[in-house]
Tab-separated table of C-alpha atoms and ligand atoms in Angstrom:
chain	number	residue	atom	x	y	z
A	235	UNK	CA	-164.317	-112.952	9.713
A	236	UNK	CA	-163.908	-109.637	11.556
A	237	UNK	CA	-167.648	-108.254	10.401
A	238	UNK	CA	-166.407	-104.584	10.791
A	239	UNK	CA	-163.472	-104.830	8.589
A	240	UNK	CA	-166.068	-106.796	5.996
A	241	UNK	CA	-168.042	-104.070	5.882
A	242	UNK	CA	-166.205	-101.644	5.374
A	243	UNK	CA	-164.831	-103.840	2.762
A	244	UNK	CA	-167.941	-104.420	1.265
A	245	UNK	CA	-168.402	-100.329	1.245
A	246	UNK	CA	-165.372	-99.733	-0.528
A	247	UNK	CA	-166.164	-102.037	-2.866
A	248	UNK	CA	-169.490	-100.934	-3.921
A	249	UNK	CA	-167.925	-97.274	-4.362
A	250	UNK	CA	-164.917	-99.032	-6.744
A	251	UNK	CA	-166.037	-98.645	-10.164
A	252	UNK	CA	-163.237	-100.763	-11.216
A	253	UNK	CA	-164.189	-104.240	-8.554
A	254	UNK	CA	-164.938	-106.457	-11.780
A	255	UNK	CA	-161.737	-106.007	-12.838
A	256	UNK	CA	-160.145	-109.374	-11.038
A	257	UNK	CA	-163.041	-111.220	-13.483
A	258	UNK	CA	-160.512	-110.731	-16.425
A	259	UNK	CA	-158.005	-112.674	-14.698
A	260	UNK	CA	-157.691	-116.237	-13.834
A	261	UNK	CA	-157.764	-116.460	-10.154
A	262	UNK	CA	-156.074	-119.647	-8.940
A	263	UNK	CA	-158.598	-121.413	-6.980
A	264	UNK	CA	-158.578	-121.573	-3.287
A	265	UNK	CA	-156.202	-118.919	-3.729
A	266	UNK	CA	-155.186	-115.305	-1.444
A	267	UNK	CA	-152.887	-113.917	-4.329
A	268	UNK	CA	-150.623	-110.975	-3.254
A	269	UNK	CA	-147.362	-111.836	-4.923
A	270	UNK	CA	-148.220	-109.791	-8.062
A	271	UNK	CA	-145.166	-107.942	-7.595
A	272	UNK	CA	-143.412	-111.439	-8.571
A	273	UNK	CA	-145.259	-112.014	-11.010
A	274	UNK	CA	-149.056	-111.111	-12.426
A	275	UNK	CA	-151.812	-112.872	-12.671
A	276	UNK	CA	-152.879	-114.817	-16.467
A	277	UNK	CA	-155.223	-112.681	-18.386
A	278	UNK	CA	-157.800	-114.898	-20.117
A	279	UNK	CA	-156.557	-112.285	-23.102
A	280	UNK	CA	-153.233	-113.690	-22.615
A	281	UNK	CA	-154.391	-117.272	-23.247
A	282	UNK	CA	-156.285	-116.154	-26.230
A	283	UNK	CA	-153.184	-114.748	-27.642
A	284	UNK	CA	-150.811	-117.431	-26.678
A	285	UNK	CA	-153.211	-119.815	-28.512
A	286	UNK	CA	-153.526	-117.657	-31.349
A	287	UNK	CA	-149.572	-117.645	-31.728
A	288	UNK	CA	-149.589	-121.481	-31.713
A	289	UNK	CA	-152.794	-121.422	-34.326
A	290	UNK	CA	-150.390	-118.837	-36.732
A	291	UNK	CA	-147.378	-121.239	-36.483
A	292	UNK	CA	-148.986	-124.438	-36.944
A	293	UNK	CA	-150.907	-122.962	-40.054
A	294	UNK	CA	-148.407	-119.903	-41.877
A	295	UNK	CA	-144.935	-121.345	-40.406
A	296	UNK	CA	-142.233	-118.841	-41.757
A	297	UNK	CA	-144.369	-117.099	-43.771
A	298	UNK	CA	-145.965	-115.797	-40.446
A	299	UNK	CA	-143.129	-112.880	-40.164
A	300	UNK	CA	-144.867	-110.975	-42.768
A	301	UNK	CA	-148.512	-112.009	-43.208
A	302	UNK	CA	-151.471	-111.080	-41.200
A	303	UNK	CA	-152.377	-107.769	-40.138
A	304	UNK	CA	-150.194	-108.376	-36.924
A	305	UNK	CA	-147.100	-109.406	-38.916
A	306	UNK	CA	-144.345	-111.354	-36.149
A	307	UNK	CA	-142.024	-109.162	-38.023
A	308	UNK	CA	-142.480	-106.193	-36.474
A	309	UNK	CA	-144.677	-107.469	-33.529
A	310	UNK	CA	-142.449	-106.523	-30.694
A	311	UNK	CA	-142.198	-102.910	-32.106
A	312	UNK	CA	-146.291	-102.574	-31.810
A	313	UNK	CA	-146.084	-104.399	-28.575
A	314	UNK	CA	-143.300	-101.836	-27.069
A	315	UNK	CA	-145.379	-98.635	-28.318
A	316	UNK	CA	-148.351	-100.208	-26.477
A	317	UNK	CA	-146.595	-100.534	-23.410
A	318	UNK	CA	-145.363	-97.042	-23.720
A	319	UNK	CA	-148.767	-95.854	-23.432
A	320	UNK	CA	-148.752	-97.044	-20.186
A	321	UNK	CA	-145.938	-95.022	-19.031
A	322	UNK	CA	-146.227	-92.057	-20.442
A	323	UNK	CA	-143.848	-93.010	-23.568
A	324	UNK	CA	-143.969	-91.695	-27.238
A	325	UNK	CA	-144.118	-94.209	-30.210
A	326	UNK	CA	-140.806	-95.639	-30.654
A	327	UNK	CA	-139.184	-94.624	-27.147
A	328	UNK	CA	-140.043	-98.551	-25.700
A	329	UNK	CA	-137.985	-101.242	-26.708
A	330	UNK	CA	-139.068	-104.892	-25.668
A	331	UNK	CA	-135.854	-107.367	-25.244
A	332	UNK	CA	-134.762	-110.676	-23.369
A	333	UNK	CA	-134.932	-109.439	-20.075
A	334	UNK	CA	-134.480	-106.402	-17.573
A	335	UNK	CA	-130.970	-107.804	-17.053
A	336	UNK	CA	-130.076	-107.759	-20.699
A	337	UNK	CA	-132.057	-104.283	-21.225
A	338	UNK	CA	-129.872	-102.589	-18.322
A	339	UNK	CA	-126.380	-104.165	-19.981
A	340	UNK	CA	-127.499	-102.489	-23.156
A	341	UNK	CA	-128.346	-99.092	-21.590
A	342	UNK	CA	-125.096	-99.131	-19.917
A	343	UNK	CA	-122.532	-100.317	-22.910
A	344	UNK	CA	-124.966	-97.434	-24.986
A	345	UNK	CA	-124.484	-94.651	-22.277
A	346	UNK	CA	-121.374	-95.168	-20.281
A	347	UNK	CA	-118.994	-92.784	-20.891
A	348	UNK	CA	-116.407	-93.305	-18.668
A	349	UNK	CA	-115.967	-92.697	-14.505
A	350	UNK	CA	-118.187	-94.466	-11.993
A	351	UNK	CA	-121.248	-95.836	-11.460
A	352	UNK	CA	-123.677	-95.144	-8.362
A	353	UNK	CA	-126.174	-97.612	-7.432
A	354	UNK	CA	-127.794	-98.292	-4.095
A	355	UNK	CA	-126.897	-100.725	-1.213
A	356	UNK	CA	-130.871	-101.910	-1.348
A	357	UNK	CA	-130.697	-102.199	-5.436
A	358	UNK	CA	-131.986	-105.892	-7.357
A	359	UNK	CA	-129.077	-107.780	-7.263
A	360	UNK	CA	-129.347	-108.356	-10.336
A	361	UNK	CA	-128.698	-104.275	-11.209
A	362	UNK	CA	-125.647	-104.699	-9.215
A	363	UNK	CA	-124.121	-107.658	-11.072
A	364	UNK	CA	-124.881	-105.752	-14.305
A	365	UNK	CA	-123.154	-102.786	-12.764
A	366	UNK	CA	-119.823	-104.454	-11.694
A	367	UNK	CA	-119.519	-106.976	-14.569
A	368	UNK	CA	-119.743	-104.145	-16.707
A	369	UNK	CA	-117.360	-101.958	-15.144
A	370	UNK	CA	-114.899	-105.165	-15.044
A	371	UNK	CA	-114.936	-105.094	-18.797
A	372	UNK	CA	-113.931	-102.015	-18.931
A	373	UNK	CA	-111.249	-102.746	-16.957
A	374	UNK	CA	-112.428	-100.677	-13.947
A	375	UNK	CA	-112.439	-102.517	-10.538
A	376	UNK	CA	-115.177	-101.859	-7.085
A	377	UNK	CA	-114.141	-98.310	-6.844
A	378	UNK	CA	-115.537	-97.309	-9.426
A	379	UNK	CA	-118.812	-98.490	-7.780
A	380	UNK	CA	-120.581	-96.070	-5.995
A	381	UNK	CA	-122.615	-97.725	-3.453
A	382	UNK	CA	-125.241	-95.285	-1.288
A	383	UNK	CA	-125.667	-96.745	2.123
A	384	UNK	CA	-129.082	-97.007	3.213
A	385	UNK	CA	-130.577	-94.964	6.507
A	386	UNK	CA	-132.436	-96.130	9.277
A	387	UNK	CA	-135.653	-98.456	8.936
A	388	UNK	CA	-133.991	-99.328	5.987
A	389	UNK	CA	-134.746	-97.150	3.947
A	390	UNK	CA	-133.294	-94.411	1.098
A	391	UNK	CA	-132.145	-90.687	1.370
A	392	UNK	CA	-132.890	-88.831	-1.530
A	393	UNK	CA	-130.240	-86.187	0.029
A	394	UNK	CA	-128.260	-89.120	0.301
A	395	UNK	CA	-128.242	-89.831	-3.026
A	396	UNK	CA	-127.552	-86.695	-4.458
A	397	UNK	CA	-124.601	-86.196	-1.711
A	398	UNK	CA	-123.187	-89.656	-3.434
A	399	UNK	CA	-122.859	-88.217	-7.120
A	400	UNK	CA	-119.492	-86.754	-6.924
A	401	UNK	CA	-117.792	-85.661	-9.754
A	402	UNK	CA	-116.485	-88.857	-11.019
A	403	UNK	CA	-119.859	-90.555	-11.328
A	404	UNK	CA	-121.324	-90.388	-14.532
A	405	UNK	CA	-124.443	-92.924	-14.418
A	406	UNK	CA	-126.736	-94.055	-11.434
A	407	UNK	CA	-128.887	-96.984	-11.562
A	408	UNK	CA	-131.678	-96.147	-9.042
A	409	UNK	CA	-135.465	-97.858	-8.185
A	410	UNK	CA	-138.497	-96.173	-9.147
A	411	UNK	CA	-139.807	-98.085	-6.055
A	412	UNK	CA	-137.150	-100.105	-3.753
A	413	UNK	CA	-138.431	-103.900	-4.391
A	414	UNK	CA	-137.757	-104.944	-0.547
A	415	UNK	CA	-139.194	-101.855	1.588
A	416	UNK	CA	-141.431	-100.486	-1.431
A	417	UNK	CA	-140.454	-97.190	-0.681
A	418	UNK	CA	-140.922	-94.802	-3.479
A	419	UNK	CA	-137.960	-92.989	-4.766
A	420	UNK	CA	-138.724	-88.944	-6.139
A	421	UNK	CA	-138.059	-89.865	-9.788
A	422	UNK	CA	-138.641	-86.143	-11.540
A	423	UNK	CA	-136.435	-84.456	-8.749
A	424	UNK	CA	-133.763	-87.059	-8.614
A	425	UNK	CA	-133.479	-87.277	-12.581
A	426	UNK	CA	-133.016	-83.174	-12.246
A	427	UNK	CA	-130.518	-82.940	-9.296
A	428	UNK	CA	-128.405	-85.503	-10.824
A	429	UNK	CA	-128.587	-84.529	-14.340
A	430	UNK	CA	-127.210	-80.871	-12.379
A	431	UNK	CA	-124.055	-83.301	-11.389
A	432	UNK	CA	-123.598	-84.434	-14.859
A	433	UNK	CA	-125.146	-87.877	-13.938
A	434	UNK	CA	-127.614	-89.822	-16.287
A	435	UNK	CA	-130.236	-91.805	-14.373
A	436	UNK	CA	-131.273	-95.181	-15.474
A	437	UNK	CA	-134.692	-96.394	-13.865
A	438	UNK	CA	-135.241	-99.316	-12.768
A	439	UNK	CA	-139.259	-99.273	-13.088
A	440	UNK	CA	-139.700	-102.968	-12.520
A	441	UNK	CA	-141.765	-102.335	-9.459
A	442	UNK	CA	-143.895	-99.304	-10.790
A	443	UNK	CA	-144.231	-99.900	-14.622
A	444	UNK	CA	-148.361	-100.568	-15.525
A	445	UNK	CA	-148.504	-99.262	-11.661
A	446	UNK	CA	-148.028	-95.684	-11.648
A	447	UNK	CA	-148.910	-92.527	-13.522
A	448	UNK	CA	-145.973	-91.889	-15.336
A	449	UNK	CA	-145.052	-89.730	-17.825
A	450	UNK	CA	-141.400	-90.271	-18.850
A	451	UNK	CA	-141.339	-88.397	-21.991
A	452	UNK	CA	-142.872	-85.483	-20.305
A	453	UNK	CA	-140.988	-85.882	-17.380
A	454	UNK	CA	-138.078	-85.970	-19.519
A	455	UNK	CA	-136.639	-89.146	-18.088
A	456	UNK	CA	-133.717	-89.922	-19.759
A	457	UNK	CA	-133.772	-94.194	-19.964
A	458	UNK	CA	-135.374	-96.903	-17.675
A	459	UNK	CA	-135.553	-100.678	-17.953
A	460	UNK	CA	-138.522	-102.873	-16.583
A	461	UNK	CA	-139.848	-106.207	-16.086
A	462	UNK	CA	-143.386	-106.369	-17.978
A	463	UNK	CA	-144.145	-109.971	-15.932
A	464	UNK	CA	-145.289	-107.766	-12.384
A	465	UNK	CA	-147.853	-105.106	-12.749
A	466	UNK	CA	-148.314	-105.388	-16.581
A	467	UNK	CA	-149.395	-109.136	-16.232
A	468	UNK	CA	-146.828	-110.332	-19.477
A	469	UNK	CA	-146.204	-113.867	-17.823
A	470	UNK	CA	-143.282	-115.665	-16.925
A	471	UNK	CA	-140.524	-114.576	-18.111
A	472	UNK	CA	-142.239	-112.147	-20.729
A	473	UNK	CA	-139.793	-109.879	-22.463
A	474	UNK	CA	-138.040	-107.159	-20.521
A	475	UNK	CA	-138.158	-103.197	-20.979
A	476	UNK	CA	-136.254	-100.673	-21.850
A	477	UNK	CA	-137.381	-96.944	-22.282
A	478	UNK	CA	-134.858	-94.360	-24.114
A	479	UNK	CA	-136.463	-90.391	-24.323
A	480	UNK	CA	-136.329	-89.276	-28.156
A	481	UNK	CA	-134.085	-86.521	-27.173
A	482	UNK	CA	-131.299	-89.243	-27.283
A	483	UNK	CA	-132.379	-90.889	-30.862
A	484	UNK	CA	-130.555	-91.495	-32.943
A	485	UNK	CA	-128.705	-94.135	-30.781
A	486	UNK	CA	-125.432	-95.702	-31.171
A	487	UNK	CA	-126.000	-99.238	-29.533
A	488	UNK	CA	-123.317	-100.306	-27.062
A	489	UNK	CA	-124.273	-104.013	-27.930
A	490	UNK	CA	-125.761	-104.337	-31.512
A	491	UNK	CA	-127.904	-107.431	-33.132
A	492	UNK	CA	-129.424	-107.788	-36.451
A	493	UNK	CA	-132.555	-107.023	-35.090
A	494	UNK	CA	-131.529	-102.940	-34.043
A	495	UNK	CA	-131.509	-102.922	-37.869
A	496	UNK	CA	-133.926	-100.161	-39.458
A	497	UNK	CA	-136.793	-102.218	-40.848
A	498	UNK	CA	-136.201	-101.658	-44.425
A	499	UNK	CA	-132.557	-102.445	-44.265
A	500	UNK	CA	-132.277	-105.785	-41.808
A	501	UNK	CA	-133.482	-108.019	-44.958
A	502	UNK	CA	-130.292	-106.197	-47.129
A	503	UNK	CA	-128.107	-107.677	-44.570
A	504	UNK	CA	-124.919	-105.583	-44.905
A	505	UNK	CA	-121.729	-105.397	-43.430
A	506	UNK	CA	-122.476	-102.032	-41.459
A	507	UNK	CA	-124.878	-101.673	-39.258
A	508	UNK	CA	-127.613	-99.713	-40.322
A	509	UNK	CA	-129.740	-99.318	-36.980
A	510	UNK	CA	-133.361	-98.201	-36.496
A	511	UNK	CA	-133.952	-93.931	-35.976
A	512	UNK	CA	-135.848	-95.046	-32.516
A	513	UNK	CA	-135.601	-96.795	-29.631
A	514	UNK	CA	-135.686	-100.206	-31.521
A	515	UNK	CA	-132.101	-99.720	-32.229
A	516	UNK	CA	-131.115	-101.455	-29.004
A	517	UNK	CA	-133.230	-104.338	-30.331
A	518	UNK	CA	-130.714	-107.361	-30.355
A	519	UNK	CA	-131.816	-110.652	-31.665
A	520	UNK	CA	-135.066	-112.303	-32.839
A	521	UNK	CA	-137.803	-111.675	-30.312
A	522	UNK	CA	-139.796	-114.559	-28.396
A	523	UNK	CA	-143.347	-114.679	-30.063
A	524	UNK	CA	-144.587	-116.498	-27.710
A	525	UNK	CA	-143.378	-114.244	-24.672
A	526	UNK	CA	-144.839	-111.376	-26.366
A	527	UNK	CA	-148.397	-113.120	-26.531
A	528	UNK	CA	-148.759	-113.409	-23.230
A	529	UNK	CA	-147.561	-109.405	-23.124
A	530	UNK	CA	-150.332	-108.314	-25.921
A	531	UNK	CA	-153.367	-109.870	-24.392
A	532	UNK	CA	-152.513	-108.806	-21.179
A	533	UNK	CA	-152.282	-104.812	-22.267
A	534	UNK	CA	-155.567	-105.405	-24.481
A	535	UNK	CA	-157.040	-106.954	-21.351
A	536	UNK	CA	-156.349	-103.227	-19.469
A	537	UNK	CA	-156.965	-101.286	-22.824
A	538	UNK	CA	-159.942	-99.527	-21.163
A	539	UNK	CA	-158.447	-98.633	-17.505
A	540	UNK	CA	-156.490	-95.746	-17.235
A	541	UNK	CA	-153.532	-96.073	-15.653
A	542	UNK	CA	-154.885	-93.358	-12.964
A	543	UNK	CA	-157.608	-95.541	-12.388
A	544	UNK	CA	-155.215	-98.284	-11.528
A	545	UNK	CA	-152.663	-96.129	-9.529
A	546	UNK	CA	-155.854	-95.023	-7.533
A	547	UNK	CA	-157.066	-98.373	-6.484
A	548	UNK	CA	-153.886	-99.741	-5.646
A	549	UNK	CA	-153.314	-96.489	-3.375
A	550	UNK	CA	-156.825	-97.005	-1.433
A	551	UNK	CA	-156.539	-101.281	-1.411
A	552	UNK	CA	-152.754	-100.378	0.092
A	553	UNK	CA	-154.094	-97.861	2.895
A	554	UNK	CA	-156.973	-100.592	4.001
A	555	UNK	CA	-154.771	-102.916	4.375
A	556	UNK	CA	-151.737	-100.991	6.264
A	557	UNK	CA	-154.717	-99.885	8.221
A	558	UNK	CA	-155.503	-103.609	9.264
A	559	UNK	CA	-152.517	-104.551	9.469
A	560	UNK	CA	-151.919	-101.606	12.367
A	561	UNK	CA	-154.579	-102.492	14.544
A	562	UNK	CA	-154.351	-106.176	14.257
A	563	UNK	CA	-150.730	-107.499	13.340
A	564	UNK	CA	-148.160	-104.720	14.999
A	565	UNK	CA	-149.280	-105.506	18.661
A	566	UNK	CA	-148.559	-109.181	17.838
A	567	UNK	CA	-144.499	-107.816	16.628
A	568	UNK	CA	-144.880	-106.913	12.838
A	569	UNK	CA	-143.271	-103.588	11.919
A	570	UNK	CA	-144.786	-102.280	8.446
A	571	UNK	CA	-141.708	-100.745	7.038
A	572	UNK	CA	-143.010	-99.042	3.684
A	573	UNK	CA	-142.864	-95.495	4.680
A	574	UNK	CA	-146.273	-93.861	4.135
A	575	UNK	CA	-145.266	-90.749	2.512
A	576	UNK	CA	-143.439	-92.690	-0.003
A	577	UNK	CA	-145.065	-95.564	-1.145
A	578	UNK	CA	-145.171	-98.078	-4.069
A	579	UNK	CA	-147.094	-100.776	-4.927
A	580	UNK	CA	-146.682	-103.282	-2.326
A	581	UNK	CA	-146.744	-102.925	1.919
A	582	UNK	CA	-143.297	-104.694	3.267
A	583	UNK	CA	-143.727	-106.071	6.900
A	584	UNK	CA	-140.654	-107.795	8.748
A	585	UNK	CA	-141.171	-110.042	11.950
A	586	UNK	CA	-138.342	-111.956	13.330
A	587	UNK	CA	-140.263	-115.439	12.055
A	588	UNK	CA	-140.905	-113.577	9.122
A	589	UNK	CA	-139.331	-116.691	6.767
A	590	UNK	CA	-141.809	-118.944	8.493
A	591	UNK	CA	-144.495	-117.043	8.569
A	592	UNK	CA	-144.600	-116.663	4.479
A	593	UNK	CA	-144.173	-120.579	4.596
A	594	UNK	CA	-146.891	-121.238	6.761
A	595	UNK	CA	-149.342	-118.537	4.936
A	596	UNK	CA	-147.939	-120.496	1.756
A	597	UNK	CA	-150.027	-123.508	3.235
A	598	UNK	CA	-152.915	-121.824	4.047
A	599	UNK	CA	-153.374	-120.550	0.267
A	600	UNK	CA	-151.991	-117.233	0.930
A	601	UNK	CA	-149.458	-116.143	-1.704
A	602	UNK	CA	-146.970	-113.737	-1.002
A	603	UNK	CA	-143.502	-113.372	-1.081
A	604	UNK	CA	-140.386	-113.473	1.870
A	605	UNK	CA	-137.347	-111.289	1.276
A	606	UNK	CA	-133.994	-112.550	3.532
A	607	UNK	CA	-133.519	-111.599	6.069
A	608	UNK	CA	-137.067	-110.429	7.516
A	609	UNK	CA	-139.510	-109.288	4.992
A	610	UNK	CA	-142.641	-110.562	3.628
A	611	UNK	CA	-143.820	-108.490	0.887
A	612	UNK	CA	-148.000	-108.159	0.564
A	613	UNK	CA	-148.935	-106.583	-2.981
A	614	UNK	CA	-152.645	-105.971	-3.446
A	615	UNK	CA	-152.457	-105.506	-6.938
A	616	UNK	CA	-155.227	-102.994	-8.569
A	617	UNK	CA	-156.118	-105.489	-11.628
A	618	UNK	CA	-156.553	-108.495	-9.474
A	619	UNK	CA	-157.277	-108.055	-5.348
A	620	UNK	CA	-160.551	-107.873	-4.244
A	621	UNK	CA	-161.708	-106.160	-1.343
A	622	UNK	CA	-162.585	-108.968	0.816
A	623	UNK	CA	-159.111	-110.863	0.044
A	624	UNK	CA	-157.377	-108.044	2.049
A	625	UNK	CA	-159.623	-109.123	5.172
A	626	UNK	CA	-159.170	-112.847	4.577
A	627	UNK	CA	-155.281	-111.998	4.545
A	628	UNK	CA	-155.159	-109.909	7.758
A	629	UNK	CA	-156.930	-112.369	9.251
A	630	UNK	CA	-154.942	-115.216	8.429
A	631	UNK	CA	-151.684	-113.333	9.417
A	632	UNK	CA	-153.635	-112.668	13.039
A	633	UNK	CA	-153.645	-116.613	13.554
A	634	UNK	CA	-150.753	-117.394	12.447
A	635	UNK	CA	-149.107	-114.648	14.746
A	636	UNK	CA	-151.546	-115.841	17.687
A	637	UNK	CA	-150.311	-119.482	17.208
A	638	UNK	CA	-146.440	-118.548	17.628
A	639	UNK	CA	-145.817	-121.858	16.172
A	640	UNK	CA	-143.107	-121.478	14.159
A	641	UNK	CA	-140.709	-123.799	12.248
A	642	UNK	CA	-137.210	-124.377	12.309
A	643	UNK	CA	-135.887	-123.290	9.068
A	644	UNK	CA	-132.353	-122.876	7.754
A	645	UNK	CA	-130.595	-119.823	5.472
A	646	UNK	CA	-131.690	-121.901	2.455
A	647	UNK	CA	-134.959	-121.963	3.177
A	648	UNK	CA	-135.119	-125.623	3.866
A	649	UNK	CA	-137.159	-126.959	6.776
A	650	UNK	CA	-134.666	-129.063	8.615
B	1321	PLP	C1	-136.308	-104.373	-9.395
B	1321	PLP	C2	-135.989	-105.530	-10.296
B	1321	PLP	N1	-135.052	-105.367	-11.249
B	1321	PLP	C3	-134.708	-106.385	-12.057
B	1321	PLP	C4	-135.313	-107.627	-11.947
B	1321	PLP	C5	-134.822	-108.771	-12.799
B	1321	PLP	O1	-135.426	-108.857	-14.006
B	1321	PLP	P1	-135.084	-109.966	-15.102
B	1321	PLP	O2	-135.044	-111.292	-14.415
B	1321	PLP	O3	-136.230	-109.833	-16.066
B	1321	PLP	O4	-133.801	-109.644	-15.743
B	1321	PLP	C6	-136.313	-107.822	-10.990
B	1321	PLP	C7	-136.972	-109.131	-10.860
B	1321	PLP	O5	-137.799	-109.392	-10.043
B	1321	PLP	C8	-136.645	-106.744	-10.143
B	1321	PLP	O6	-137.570	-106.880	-9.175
């Protein structure tokens, strides 16, 4: 290993009061993990919880929806509150659901109110299906999709953006943090100049959520969804996000389910729908204890770390390793494209053998991710990177760089 880059490493490390934190994590062994931004590392928490979930439905059975001091009934309500306090949410503005696809349908059939919708040309796909699919229900074709090119080094305009919400726009889906480039996208001052336009923003937070300092009710965000299986650790296919600021309770729900119900009236069961005073009211059906398991332990494994502390050690574990990355992996052809004045969570660097380069760190035990055409995304993630892992990374790109040895591999992703 390169012994000044592992001391330095070892320096920082000794100055991080927050190193141990990977120890309440399951590592996989043999493992470089940096694919976080997929998907976050197990808790041991999250076990515990998980296990506990199986222990309450072998033993209570039904009767577990209302015994116990953590009652499944309204489980997903305490859960969503505790995520909130890691966004800056008050009680009651977080709403936990199927997924960030389903949370951003029901944000849309709640706030549409007619005219188009402006999303960007670097957005999830997934945002973008929801987008047109919903505006084909309505009846409304492609031109009522607003699409914001992007500029060069692929990457967004703010000025862009706001240039984009004409008159006839009335909701933008934007990134809190773009999940190819990560470039960061000026949430507070976005939200404002389009709210000027008549435009309601809905956040997608998927890539900052458990990540960043926010404050969305103080910010006075108006709605967000998220995925809670990246930087908040929830597991596979844990339950997606939705935040809506109190300002906008009560709430009419554009899709409605049983469980949007106020508490004391679900059990009634009448004809009208009688929905929740809070967020919950975009609450569809019955929730997933065992997604929301994996959710709980992982938030009461982070109980104790501010979010600062996180944002802060993901900032300074990014910087080392854009730093490494500069000296040793752009003279062998790697561009890092995350702009540094506007970054997120994770450093996005393309290389025209990019695809086989992930595969080949894949096989060395280095996880992290390749996005078509030419990106590999690297996401030292504050709860689980150590120090040294960054060096053991850079160093692994260096050889495989050195080696030029790439493979023949097709669109797919299949090696011929
Ligand atoms: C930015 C972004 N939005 C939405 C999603 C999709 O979320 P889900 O599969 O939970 O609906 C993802 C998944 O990775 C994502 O990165």
């Amino acid at each position: 290993m390169r012994e000044d880059w592992l001391e330095q490493a070892k320096t920082k490390e000794a100055a991080d009061p927050w190193a141990a934190l990977p120890d309440r994590f399951v590592i996989p062994p043999h493992t470089l993990y940096f694919d976080g931004n997929s998907l976050g590392l197990m808790s041991q928490k999250s076990r515990e919880r998980v296990e506990a979930v199986l222990d309450e439905w072998s033993t209570l059975a039904v009767l577990g929806w209302d015994r116990g001091r953590d009652p499944w009934f309204t489980r997903s309500e305490r859960v969503a509150d505790a995520v909130g306090t890691r966004i800056g949410a008050r009680p009651g503005e977080v709403v936990l659901g199927a997924s960030t696809t389903i949370m951003l349908h029901q944000l849309l059939a709640t706030f549409y109110t007619g005219g188009h919708i402006l999303i960007d040309s670097l957005a999830f796909p997934t945002d973008r299906y929801v987008a047109e699919s919903f505006l084909s229900q309505r009846g409304r074709g492609l031109e009522s999709l607003v699409v914001v090119p992007s500029g060069p080094g692929d990457l967004l305009n703010p000025e862009d953006i706001v240039r984009c919400a004409t008159d006839d726009v009335c909701v933008a889906i934007l990134p809190s943090v773009v999940f190819t480039s990560g470039q960061r996208l000026p949430m507070e001052e976005l939200t404002r100049e389009l709210r000027h336009r008549g435009v309601m923003v809905i956040w997608d937070l998927s890539h900052s959520a458990g990540l960043f300092t926010h404050q969305l009710h103080d910010e006075n965000i108006d709605a967000a969804v998220f995925c809670t299986y990246k930087y908040l650790h929830g597991g596979p296919g844990s339950p997606g996000a939705a935040f809506v600021h109190q300002r906008h309770w009560p709430l009419n729900p554009g899709l409605k389910g049983w469980w949007g119900s106020a508490n004391d009236q679900q059990f009634l069961m009448p004809d009208d729908f009688r929905g929740a005073a809070d967020t919950s009211a975009l609450q569809l059906g019955t929730p997933s204890m065992l997604a929301l398991a994996g959710l709980q332990g992982a938030l009461e494994a982070v109980a104790d770390v501010p979010v600062e502390a996180l944002w802060s050690r993901s900032h300074t574990l990014l910087r080392f390793l854009e730093q490494m990355a500069e000296e040793a992996l752009v003279p062998l052809g790697v561009r890092c494209m995350t702009p540094k004045t506007m970054r997120g969570g994770h450093l996005a660097i393309s290389h025209a053998e990019a695809r086989s380069l992930s595969v080949k760190l894949r096989a060395r035990g280095a996880i992290s991710d390749f996005r078509y055409p030419h990106i590999i995304r690297l996401a030292p993630v504050p709860t689980t990177t150590r120090w040294h892992d960054l060096v053991a990374l850079v160093e692994t790109l260096e050889e495989l760089l050195r080696a030029e040895d790439w493979m023949a591999i097709d669109d797919t992703g299949r090696v011929p």
